[in-house]
mmCIF file of C-alpha atoms in Angstrom:
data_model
loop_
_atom_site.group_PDB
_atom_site.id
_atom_site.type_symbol
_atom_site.label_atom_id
_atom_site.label_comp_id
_atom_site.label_asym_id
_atom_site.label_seq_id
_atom_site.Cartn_x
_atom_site.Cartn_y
_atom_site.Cartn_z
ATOM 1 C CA UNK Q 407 16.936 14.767 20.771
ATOM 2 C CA UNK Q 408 16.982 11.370 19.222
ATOM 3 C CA UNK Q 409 14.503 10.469 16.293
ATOM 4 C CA UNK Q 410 12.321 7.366 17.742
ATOM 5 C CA UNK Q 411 11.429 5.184 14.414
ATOM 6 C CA UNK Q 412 8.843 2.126 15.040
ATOM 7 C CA UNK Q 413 9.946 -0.392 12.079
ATOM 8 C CA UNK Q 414 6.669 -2.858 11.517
ATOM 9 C CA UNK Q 415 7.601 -5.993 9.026
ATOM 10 C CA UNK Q 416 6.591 -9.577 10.081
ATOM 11 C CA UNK Q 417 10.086 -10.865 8.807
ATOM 12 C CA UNK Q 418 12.613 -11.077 11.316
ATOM 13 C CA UNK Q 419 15.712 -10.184 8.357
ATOM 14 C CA UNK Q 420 13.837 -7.638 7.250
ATOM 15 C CA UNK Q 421 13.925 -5.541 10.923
ATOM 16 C CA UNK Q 422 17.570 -6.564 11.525
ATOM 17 C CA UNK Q 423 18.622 -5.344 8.078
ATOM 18 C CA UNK Q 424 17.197 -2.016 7.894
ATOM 19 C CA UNK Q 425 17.659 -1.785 11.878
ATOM 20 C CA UNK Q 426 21.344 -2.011 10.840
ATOM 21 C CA UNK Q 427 21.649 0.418 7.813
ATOM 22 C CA UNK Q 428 20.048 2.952 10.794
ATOM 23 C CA UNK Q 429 22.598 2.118 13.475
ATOM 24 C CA UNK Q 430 25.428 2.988 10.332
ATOM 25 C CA UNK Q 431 23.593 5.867 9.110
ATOM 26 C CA UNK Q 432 22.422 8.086 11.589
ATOM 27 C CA UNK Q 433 22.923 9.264 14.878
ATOM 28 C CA UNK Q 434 20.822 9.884 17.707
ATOM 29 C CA UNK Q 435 18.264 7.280 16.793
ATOM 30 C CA UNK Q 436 15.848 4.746 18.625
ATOM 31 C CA UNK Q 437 14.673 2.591 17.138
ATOM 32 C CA UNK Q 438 11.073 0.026 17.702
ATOM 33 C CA UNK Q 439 9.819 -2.606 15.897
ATOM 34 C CA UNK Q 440 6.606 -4.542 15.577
ATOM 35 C CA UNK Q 441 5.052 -7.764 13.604
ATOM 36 C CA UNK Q 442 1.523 -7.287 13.243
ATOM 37 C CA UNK Q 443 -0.858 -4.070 13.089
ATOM 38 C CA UNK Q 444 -2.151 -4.883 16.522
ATOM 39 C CA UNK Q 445 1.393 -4.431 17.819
ATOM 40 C CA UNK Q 446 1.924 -1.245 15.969
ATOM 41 C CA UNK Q 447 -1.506 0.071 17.176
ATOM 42 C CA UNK Q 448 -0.834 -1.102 20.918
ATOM 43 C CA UNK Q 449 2.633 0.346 20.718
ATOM 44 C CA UNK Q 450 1.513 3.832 19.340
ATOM 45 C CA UNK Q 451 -1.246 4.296 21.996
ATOM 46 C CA UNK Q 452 1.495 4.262 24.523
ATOM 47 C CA UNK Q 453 5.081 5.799 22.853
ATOM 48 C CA UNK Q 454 4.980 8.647 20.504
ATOM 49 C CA UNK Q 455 7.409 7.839 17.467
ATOM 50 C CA UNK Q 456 8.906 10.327 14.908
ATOM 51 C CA UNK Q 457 8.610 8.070 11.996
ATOM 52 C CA UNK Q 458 6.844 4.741 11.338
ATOM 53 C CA UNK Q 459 8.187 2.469 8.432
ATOM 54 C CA UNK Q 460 5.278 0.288 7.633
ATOM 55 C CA UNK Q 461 5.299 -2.835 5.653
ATOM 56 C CA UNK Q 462 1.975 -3.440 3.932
ATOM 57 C CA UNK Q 463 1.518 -7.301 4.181
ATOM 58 C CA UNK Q 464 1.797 -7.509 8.110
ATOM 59 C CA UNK Q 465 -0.286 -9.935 9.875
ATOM 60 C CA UNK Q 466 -3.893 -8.060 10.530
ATOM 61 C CA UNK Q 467 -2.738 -4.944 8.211
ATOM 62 C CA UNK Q 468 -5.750 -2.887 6.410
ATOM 63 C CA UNK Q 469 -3.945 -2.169 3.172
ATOM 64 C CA UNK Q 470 -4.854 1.840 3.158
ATOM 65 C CA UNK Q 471 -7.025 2.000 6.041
ATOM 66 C CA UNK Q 472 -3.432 1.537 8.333
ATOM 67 C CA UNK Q 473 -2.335 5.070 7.848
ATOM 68 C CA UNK Q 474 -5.860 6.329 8.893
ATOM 69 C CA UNK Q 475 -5.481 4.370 11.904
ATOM 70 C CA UNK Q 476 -2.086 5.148 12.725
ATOM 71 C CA UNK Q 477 -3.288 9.139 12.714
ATOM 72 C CA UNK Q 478 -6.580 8.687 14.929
ATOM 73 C CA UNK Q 479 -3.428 7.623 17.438
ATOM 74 C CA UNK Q 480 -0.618 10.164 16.662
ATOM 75 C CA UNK Q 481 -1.689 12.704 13.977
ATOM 76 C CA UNK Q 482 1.190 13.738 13.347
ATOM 77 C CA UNK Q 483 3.666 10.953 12.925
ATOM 78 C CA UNK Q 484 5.534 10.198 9.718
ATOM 79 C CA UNK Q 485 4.755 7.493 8.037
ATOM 80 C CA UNK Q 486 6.767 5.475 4.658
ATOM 81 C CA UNK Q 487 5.659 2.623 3.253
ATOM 82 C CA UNK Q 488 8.051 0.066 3.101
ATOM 83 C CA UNK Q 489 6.932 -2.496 0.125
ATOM 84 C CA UNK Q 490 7.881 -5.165 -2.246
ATOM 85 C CA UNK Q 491 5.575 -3.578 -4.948
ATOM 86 C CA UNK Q 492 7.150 -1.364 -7.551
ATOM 87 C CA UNK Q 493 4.509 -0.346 -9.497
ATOM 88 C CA UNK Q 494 4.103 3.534 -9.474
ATOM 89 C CA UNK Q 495 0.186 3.654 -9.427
ATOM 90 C CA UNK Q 496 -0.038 1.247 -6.088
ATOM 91 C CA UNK Q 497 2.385 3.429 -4.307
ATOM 92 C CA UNK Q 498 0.617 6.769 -5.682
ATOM 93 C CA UNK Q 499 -2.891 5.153 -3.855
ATOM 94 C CA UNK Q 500 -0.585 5.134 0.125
ATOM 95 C CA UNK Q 501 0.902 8.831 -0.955
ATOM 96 C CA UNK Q 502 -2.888 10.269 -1.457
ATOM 97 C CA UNK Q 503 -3.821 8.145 1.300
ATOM 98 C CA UNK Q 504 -1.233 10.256 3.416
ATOM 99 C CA UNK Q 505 1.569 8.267 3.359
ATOM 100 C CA UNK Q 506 4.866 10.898 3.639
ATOM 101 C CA UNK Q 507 7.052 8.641 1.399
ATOM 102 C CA UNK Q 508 6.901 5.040 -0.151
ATOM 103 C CA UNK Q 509 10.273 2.837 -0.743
ATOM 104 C CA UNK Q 510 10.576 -0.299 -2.954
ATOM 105 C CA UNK Q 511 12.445 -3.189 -0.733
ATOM 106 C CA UNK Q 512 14.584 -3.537 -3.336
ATOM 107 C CA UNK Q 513 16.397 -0.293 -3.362
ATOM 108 C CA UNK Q 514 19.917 -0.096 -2.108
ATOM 109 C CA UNK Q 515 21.478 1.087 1.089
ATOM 110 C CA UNK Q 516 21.992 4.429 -0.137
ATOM 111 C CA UNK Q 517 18.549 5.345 -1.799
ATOM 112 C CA UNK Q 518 16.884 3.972 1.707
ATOM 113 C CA UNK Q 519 18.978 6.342 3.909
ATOM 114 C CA UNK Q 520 18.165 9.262 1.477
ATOM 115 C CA UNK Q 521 14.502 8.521 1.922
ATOM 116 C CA UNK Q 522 15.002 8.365 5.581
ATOM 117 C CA UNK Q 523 16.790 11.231 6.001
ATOM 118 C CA UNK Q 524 14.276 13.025 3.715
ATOM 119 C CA UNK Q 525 11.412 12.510 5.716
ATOM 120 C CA UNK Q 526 12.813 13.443 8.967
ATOM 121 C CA UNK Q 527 14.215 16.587 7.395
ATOM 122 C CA UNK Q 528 12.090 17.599 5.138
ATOM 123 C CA UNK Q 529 8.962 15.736 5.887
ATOM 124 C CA UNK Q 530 8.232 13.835 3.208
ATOM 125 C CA UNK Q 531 10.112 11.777 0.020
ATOM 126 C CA UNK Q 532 8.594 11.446 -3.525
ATOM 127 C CA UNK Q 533 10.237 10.374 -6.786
ATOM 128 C CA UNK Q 534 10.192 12.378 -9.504
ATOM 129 C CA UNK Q 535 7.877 9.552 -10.918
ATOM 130 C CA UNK Q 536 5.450 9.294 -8.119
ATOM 131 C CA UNK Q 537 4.795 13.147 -8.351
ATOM 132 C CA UNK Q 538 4.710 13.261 -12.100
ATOM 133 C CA UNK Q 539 2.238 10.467 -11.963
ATOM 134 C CA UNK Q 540 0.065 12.374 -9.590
ATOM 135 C CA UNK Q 541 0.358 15.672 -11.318
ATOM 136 C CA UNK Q 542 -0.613 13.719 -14.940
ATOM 137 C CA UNK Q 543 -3.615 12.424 -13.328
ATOM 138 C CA UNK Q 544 -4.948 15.314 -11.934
ATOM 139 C CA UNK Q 545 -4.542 17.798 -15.161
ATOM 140 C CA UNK Q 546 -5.664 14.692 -17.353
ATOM 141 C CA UNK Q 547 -8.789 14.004 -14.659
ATOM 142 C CA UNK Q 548 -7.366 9.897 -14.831
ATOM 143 C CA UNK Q 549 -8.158 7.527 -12.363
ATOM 144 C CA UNK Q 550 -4.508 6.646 -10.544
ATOM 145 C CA UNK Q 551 -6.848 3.304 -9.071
ATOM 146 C CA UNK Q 552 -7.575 1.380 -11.625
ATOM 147 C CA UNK Q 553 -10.027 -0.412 -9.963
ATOM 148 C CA UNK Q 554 -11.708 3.120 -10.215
ATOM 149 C CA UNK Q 555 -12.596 2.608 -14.290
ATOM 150 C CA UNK Q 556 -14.842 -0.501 -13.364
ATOM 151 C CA UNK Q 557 -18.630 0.852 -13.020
ATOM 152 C CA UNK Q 558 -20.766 -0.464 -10.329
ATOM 153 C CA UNK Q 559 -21.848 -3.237 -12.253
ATOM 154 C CA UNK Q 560 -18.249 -4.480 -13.067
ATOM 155 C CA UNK Q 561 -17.186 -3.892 -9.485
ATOM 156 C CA UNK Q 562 -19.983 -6.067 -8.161
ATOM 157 C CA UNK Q 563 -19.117 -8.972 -10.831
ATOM 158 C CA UNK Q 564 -15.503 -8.660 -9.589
ATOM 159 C CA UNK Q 565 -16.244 -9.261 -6.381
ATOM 160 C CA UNK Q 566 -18.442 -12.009 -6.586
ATOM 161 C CA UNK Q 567 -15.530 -13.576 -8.557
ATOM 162 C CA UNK Q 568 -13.384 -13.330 -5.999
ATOM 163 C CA UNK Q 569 -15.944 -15.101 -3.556
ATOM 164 C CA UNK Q 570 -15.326 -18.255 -5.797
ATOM 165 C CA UNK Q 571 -18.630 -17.680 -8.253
ATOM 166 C CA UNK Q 572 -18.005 -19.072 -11.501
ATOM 167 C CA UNK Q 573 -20.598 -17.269 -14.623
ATOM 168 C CA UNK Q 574 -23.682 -19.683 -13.587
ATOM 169 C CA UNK Q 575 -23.744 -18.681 -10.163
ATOM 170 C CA UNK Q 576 -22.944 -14.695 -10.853
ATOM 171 C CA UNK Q 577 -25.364 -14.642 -13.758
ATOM 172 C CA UNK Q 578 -28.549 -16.513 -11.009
ATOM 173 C CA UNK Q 579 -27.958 -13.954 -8.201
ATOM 174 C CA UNK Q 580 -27.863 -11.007 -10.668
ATOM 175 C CA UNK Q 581 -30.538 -12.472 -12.997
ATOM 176 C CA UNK Q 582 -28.553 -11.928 -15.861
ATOM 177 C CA UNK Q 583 -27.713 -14.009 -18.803
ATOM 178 C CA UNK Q 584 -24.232 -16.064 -18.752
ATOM 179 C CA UNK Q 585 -23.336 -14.240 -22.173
ATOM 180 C CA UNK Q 586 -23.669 -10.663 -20.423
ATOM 181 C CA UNK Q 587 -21.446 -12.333 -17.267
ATOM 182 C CA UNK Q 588 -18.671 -12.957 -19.581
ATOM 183 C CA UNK Q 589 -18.887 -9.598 -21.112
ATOM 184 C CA UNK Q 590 -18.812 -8.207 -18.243
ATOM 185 C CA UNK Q 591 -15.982 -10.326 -17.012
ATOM 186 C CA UNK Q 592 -14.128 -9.770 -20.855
ATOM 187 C CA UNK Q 593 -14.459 -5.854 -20.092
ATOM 188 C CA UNK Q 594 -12.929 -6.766 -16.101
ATOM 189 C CA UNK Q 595 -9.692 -8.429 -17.632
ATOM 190 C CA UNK Q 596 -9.321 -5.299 -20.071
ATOM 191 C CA UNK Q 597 -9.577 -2.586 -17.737
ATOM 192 C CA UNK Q 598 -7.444 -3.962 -15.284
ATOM 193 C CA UNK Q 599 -5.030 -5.719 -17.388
ATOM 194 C CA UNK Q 600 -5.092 -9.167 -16.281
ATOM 195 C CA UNK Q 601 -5.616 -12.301 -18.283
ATOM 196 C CA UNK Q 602 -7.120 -14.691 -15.143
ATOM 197 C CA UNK Q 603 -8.291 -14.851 -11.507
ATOM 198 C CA UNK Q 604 -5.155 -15.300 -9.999
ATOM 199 C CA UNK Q 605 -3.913 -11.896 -11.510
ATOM 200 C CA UNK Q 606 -7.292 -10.340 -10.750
ATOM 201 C CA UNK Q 607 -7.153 -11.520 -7.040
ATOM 202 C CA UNK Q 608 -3.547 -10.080 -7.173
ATOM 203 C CA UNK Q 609 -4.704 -6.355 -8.486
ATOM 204 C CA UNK Q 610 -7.226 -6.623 -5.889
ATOM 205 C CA UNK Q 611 -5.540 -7.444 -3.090
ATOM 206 C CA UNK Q 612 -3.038 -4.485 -4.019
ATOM 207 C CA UNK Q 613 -5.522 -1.615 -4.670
ATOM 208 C CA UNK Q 614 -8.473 -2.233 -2.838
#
């Protein structure tokens, strides 16, 4: 029976690319594609699909939320990630979320059909550094978030950041002084390694 594999990406050279490495690579295949999450949601309400490679910044995606989605529809499906991101700790937050794999875009031909063929075999695909990353976290009780080390306080500071406050505005609708805002804000840029709003908006957009 023929593996059915919906391919969601809003870029048109994306899903004729990897819709070609498929064709070459393995028989007994259908495969779907999508844009947008409201595509991939209409799509999976009516055809059941072995496998769903999911880009992350589609048009209406929900960053984590998709795969939660995606099983309220077909609990069962496999789903990998398909992302530009390479950083081990962003795709660690999709496996936990119950992703069954997660593949860098940049990978080559061969390391994508492994992954492929992986999950439809076996179920799943990890790297070696995905699962040491998990395992390390759990025996050393570290957040794999890091938006997780920010207390409530520093959460709530972030966020009003990223609404456009600047330190007079945050420090009025907290009723704090300006010089505990840019503590605050100091202790933000530590924790979470970034050195301005653009990179902070970045980390957020990513892990949130």
């Amino acid at each position: 029976m023929a593996n059915r594999i919906l391919l969601v990406d809003d870029h048109l050279v994306v899903r004729t690319g990897v819709s070609i490495i498929l064709e070459e690579n393995f028989k007994d295949l259908t495969i779907f594609t999508a844009k947008t999450f409201p595509e991939t949601i209409s799509f999976i309400k009516e055809n059941m699909v072995d496998l769903i490679i999911l880009d992350i910044n589609i048009p209406g995606g929900k960053n984590r939320e998709m795969i939660e989605d995606i099983r309220g529809f077909q609990p069962d499906v496999k789903i990998m990630i398909f992302s530009a991101y390479e950083d081990d700790d962003y795709a660690c937050q999709y496996i936990i979320a119950g992703a069954n794999g997660y593949l860098n875009k940049l990978c080559d031909e061969e390391k994508m059909v492994f992954a492929i063929d992986s999950i439809l075999k076996k179920g799943s695909y990890f790297t070696d550094e995905i699962i040491n990353r998990i395992v390390s976290a759990s025996i050393n009780k570290t957040a794999i978030n890091p938006l997780d080390n920010l207390s409530k306080r520093e959460f709530q500071i972030s966020e009003l950041l990223l609404s456009g406050d600047g330190n007079i505005e945050i420090a009025n609708k907290l009723n704090i002084q300006m010089s505990t805002v840019s503590t605050y804000k100091s202790r933000i840029f530590e924790k979470l390694n970034v050195k301005n709003l653009v990179e902070l908006i970045s980390v957020f957009k990513k892990l949130k």
